[in-house]
PDB file of C-alpha atoms in Angstrom:
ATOM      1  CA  UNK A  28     112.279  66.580  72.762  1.00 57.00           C
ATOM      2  CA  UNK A  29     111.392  63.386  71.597  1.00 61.00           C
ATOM      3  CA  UNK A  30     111.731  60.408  73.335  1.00 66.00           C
ATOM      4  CA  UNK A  31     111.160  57.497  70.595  1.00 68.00           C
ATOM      5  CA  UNK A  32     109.857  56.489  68.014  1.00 70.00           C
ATOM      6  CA  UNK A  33     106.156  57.181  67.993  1.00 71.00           C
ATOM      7  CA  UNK A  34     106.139  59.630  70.444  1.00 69.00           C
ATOM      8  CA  UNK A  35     105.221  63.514  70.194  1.00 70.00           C
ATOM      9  CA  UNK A  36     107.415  66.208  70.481  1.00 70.00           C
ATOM     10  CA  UNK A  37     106.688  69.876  71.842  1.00 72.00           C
ATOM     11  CA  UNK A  38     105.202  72.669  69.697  1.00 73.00           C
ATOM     12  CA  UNK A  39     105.595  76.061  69.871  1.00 78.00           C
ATOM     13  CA  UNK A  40     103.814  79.323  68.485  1.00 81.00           C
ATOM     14  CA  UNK A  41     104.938  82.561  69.259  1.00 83.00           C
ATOM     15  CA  UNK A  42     102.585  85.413  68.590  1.00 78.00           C
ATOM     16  CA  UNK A  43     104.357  88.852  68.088  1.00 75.00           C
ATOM     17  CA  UNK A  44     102.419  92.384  68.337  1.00 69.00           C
ATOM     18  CA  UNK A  45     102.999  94.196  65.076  1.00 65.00           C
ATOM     19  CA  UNK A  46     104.390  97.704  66.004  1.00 58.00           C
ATOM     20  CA  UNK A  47     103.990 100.730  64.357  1.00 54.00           C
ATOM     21  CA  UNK A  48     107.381 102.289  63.878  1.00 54.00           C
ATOM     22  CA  UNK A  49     106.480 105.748  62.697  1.00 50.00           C
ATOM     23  CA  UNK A  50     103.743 105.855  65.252  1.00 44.00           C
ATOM     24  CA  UNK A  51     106.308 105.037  67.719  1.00 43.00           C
ATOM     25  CA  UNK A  52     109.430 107.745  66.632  1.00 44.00           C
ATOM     26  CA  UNK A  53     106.996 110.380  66.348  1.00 40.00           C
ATOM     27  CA  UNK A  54     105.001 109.772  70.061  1.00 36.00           C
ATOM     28  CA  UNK A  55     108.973 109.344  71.445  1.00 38.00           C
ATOM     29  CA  UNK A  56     110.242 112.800  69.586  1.00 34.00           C
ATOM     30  CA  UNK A  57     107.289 114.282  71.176  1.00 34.00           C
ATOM     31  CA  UNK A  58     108.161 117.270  73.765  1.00 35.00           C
ATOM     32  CA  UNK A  59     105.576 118.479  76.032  1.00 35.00           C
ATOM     33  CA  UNK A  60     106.366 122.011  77.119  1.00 34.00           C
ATOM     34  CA  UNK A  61     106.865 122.966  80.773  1.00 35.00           C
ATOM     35  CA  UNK A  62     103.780 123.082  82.777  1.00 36.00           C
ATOM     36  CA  UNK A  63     101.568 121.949  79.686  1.00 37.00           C
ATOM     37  CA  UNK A  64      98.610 119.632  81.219  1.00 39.00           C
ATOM     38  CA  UNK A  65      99.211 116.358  80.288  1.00 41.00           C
ATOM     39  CA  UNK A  66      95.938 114.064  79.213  1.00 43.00           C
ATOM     40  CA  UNK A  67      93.636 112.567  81.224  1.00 42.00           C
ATOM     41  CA  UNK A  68      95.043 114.521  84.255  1.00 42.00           C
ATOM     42  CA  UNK A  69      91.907 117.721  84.991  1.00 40.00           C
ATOM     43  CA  UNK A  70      93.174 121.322  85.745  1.00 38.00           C
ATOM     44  CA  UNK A  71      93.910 121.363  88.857  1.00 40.00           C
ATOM     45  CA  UNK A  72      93.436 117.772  89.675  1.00 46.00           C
ATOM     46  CA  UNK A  73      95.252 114.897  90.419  1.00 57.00           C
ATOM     47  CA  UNK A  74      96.427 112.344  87.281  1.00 77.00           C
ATOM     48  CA  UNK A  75      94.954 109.227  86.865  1.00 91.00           C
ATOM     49  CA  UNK A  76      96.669 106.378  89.022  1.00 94.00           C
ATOM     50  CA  UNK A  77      96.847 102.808  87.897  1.00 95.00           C
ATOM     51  CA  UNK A  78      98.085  99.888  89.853  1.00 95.00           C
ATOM     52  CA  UNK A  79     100.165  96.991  87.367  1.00 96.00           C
ATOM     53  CA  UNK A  80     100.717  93.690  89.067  1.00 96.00           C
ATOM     54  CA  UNK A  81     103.450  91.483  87.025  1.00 94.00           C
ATOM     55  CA  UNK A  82     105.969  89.543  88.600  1.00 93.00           C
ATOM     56  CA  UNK A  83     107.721  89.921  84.816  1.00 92.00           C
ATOM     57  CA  UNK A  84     109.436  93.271  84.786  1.00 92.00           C
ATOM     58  CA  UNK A  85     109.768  93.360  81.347  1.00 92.00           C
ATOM     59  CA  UNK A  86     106.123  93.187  80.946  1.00 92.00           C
ATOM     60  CA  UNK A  87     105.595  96.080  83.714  1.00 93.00           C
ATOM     61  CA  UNK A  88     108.098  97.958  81.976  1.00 93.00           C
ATOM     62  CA  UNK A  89     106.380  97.816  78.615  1.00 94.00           C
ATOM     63  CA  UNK A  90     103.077  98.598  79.551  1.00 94.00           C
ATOM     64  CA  UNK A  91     103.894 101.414  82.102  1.00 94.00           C
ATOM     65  CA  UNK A  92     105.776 103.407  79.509  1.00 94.00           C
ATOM     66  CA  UNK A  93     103.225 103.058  76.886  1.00 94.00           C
ATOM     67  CA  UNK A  94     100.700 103.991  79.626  1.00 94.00           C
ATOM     68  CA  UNK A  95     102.730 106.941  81.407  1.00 93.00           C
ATOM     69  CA  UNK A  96     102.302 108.171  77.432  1.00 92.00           C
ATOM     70  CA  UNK A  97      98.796 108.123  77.909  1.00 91.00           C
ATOM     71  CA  UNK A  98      98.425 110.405  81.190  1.00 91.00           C
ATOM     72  CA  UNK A  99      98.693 107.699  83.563  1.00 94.00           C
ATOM     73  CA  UNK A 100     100.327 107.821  86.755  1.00 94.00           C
ATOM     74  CA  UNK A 101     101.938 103.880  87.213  1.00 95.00           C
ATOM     75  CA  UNK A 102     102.329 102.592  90.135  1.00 95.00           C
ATOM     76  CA  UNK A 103     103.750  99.229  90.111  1.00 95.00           C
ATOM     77  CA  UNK A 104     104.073  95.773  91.853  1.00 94.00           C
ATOM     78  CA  UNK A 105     106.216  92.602  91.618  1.00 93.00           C
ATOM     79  CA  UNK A 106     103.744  90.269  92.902  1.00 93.00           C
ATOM     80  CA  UNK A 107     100.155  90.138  94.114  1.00 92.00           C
ATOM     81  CA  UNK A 108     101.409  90.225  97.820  1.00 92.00           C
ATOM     82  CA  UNK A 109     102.978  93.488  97.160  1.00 93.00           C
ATOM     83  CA  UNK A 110      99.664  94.833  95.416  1.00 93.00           C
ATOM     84  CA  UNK A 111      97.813  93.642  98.451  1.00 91.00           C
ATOM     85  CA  UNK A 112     100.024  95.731 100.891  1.00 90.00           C
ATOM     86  CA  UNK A 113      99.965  98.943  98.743  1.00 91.00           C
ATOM     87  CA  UNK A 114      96.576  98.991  98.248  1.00 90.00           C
ATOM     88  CA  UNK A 115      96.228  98.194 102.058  1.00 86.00           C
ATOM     89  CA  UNK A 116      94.703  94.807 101.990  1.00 81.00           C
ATOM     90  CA  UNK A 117      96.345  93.018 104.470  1.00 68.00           C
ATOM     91  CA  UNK A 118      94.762  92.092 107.661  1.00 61.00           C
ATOM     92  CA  UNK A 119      93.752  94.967 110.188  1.00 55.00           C
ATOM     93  CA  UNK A 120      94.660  97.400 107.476  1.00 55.00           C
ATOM     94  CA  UNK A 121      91.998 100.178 106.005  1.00 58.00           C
ATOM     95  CA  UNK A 122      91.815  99.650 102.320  1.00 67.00           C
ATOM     96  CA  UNK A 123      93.254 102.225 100.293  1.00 77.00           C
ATOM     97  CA  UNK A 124      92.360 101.007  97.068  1.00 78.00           C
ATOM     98  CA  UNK A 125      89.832 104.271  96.088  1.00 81.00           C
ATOM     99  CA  UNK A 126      93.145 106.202  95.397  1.00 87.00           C
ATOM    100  CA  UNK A 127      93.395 104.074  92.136  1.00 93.00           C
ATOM    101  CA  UNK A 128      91.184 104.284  89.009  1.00 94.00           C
ATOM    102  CA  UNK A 129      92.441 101.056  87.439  1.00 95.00           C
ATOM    103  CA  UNK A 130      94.031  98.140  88.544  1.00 96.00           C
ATOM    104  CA  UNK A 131      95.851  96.055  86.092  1.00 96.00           C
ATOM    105  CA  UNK A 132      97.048  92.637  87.350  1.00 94.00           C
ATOM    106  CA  UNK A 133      98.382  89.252  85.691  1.00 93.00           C
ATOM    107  CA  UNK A 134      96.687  86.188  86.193  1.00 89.00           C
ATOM    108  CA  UNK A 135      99.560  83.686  87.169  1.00 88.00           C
ATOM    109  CA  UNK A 136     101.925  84.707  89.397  1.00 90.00           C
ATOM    110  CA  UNK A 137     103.967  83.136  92.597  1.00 89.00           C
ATOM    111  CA  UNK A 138     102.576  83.070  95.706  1.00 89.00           C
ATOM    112  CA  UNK A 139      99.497  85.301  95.321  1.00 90.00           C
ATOM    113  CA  UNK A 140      98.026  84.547  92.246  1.00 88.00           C
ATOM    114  CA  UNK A 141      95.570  86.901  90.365  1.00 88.00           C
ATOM    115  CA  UNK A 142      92.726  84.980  91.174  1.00 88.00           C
ATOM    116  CA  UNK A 143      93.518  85.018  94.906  1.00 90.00           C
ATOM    117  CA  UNK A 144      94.296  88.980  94.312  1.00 91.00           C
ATOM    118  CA  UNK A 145      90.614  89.199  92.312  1.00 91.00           C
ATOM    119  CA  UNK A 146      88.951  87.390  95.379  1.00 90.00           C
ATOM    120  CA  UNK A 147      90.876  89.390  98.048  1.00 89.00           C
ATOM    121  CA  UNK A 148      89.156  92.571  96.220  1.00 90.00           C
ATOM    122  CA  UNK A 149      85.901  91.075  96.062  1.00 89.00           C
ATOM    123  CA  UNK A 150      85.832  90.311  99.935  1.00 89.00           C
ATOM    124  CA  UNK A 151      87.270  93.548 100.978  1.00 86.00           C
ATOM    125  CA  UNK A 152      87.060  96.111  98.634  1.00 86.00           C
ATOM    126  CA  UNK A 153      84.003  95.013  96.215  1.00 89.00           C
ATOM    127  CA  UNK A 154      83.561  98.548  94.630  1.00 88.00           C
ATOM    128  CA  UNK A 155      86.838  98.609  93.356  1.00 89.00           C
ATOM    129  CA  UNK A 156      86.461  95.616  90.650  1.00 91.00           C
ATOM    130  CA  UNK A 157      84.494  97.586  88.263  1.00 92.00           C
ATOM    131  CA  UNK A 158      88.784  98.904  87.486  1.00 93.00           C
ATOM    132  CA  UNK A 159      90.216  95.503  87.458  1.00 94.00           C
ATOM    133  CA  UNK A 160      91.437  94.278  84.463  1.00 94.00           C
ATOM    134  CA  UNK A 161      93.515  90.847  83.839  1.00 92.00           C
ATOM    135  CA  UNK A 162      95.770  89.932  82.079  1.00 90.00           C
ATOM    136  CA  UNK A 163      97.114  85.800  80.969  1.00 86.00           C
ATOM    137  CA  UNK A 164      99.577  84.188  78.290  1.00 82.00           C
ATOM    138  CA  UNK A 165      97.457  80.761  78.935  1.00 77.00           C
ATOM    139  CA  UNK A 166      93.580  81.824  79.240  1.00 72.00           C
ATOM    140  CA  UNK A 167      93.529  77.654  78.814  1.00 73.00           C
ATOM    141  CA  UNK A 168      95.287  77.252  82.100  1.00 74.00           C
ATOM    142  CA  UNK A 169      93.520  75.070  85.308  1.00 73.00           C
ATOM    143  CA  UNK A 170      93.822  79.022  87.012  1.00 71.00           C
ATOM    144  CA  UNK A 171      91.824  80.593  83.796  1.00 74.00           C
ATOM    145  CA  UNK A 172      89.192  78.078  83.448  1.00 76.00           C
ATOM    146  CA  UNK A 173      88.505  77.729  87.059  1.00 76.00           C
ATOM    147  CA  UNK A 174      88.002  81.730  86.968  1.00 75.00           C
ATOM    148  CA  UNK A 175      86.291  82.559  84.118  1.00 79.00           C
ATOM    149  CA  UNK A 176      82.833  81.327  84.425  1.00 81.00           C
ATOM    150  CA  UNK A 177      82.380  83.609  87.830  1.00 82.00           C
ATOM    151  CA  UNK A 178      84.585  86.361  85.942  1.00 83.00           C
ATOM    152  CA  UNK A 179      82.921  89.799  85.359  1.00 86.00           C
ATOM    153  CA  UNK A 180      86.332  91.437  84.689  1.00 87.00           C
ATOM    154  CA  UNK A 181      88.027  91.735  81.288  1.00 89.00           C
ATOM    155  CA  UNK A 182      90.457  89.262  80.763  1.00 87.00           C
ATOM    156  CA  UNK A 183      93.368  90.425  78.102  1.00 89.00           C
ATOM    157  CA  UNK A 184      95.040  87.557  76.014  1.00 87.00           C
ATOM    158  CA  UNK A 185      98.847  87.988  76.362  1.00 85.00           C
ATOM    159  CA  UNK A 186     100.140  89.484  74.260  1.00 85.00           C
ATOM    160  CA  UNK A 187      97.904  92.053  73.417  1.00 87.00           C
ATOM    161  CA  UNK A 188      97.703  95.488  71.536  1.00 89.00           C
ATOM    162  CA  UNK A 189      99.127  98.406  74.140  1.00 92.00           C
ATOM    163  CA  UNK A 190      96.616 100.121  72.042  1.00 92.00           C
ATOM    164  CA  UNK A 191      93.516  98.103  73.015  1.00 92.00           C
ATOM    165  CA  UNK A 192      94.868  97.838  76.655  1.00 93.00           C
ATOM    166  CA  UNK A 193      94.891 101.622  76.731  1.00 94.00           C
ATOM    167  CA  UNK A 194      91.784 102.452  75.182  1.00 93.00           C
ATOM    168  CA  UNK A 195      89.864  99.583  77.602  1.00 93.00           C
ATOM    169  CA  UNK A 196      91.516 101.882  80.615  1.00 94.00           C
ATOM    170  CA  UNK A 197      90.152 104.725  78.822  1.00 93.00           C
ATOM    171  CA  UNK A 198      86.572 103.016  79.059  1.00 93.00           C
ATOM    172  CA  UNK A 199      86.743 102.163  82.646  1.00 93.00           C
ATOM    173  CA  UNK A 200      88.659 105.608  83.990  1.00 92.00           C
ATOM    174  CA  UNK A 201      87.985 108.477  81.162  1.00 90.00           C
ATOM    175  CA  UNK A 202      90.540 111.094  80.672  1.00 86.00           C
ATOM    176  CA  UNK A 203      89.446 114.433  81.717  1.00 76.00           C
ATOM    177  CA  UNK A 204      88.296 116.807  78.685  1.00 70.00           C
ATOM    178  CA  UNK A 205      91.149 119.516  77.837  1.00 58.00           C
ATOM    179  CA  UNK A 206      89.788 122.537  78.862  1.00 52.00           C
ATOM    180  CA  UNK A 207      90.887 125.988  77.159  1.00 50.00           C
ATOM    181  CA  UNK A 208      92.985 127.998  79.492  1.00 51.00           C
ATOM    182  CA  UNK A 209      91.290 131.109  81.280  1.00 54.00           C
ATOM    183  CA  UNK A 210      91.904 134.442  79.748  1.00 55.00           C
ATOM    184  CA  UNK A 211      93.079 136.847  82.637  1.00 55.00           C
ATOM    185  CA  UNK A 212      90.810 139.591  83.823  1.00 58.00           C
ATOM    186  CA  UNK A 213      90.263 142.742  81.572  1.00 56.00           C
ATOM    187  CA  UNK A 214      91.509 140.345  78.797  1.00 52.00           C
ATOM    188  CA  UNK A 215      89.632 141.772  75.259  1.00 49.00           C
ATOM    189  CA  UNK A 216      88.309 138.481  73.202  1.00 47.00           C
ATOM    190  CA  UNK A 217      88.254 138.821  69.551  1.00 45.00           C
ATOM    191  CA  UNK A 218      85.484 139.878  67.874  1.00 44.00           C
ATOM    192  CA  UNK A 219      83.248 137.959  65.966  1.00 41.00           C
ATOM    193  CA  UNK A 220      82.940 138.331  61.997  1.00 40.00           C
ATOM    194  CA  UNK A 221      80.255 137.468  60.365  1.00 45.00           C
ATOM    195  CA  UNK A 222      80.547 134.727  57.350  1.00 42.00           C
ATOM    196  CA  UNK A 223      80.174 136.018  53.985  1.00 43.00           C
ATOM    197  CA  UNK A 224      76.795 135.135  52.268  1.00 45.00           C
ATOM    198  CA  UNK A 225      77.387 132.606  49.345  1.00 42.00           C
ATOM    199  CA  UNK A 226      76.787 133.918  46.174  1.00 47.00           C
ATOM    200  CA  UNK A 227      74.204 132.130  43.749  1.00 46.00           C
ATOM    201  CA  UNK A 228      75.701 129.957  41.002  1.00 47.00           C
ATOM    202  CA  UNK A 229      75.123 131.533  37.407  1.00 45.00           C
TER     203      UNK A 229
END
């Protein structure tokens, strides 16, 4: 609002990520079949988990669907003290955070803020912030600048491309390789034929 004459209202700009509609029906009309592996998740093995810290639940919702899509298994938190207790953080409490291959957090958040959550890691659980990525709507905040120039981490501009987000997880925890299913014993494979010689053009 403006107060007077002379004097400078507020401006807004809202940023919207373009979504791909098609792209969207045809990953929701999708049906895996019963007991088919899902990706990223090795015969076998165990899926890959991911931590999201957002106190917005709209945001965790988002991103945890589009990343349960991908073969992730999302475990999430409403605020950085709650990602502090599950990955067993606290005081007198053995770190648990190996059980997660990526660890997606916002920056701002009440109480304990991602940069207190980044430096928490760092002090007890260093080998763990190779998976940490963040995430901020204001990367121009006092928060943001004060932790960028000692930031190693990716930091993803809100909002962002669930795309890129996914395929930067992909970089930092890869999916495991589909293997072909085993034939069962005394199974005959199918013989191999030859490919017919290419005759000369006239």
């Amino acid at each position: 609002n403006r107060g007077g004459p002379g004097e400078r209202g507020a401006r807004f700009t809202i940023r919207l990520p373009f979504l791909e509609r098609r792209a969207l029906r045809h990953a929701d009309s999708v049906v895996r079949p019963r007991g088919a592996p899902v990706a990223g998740v090795e015969a076998g093995g165990a899926p890959r988990q991911l931590l999201l810290v957002d106190d917005e639940v709209s945001i965790r919702t988002a991103v945890g669907r589009y990343l349960q899509r991908r073969g992730w298994t999302v475990v999430e938190a409403r605020s950085g003290t709650e990602a502090l207790e599950i990955l067993g953080l606290g005081d007198g409490v053995m770190p648990r955070a190996s059980r997660f291959q990526a660890i997606v957090t916002d920056l701002r958040m009440p109480g304990v803020s991602g940069i207190e959550f980044h430096d928490r890691l760092a002090a007890r659980a260093p080998e763990v912030l190779d998976r940490l990525v963040l995430m901020s709507g204001d990367t121009s905040s006092a928060e943001a600048t004060e932790l960028l120039p000692r930031l190693k981490q990716p930091l993803v501009q809100k909002p962002f491309d669930m795309r890129a987000l996914a395929d930067l997880l992909d970089r930092i925890a890869p999916p495991a390789p589909a293997t072909a299913p085993a034939l069962p014993p005394g199974a005959a494979t199918a013989p191999t034929v030859p490919a017919a010689p290419i005759a000369p053009s006239a």
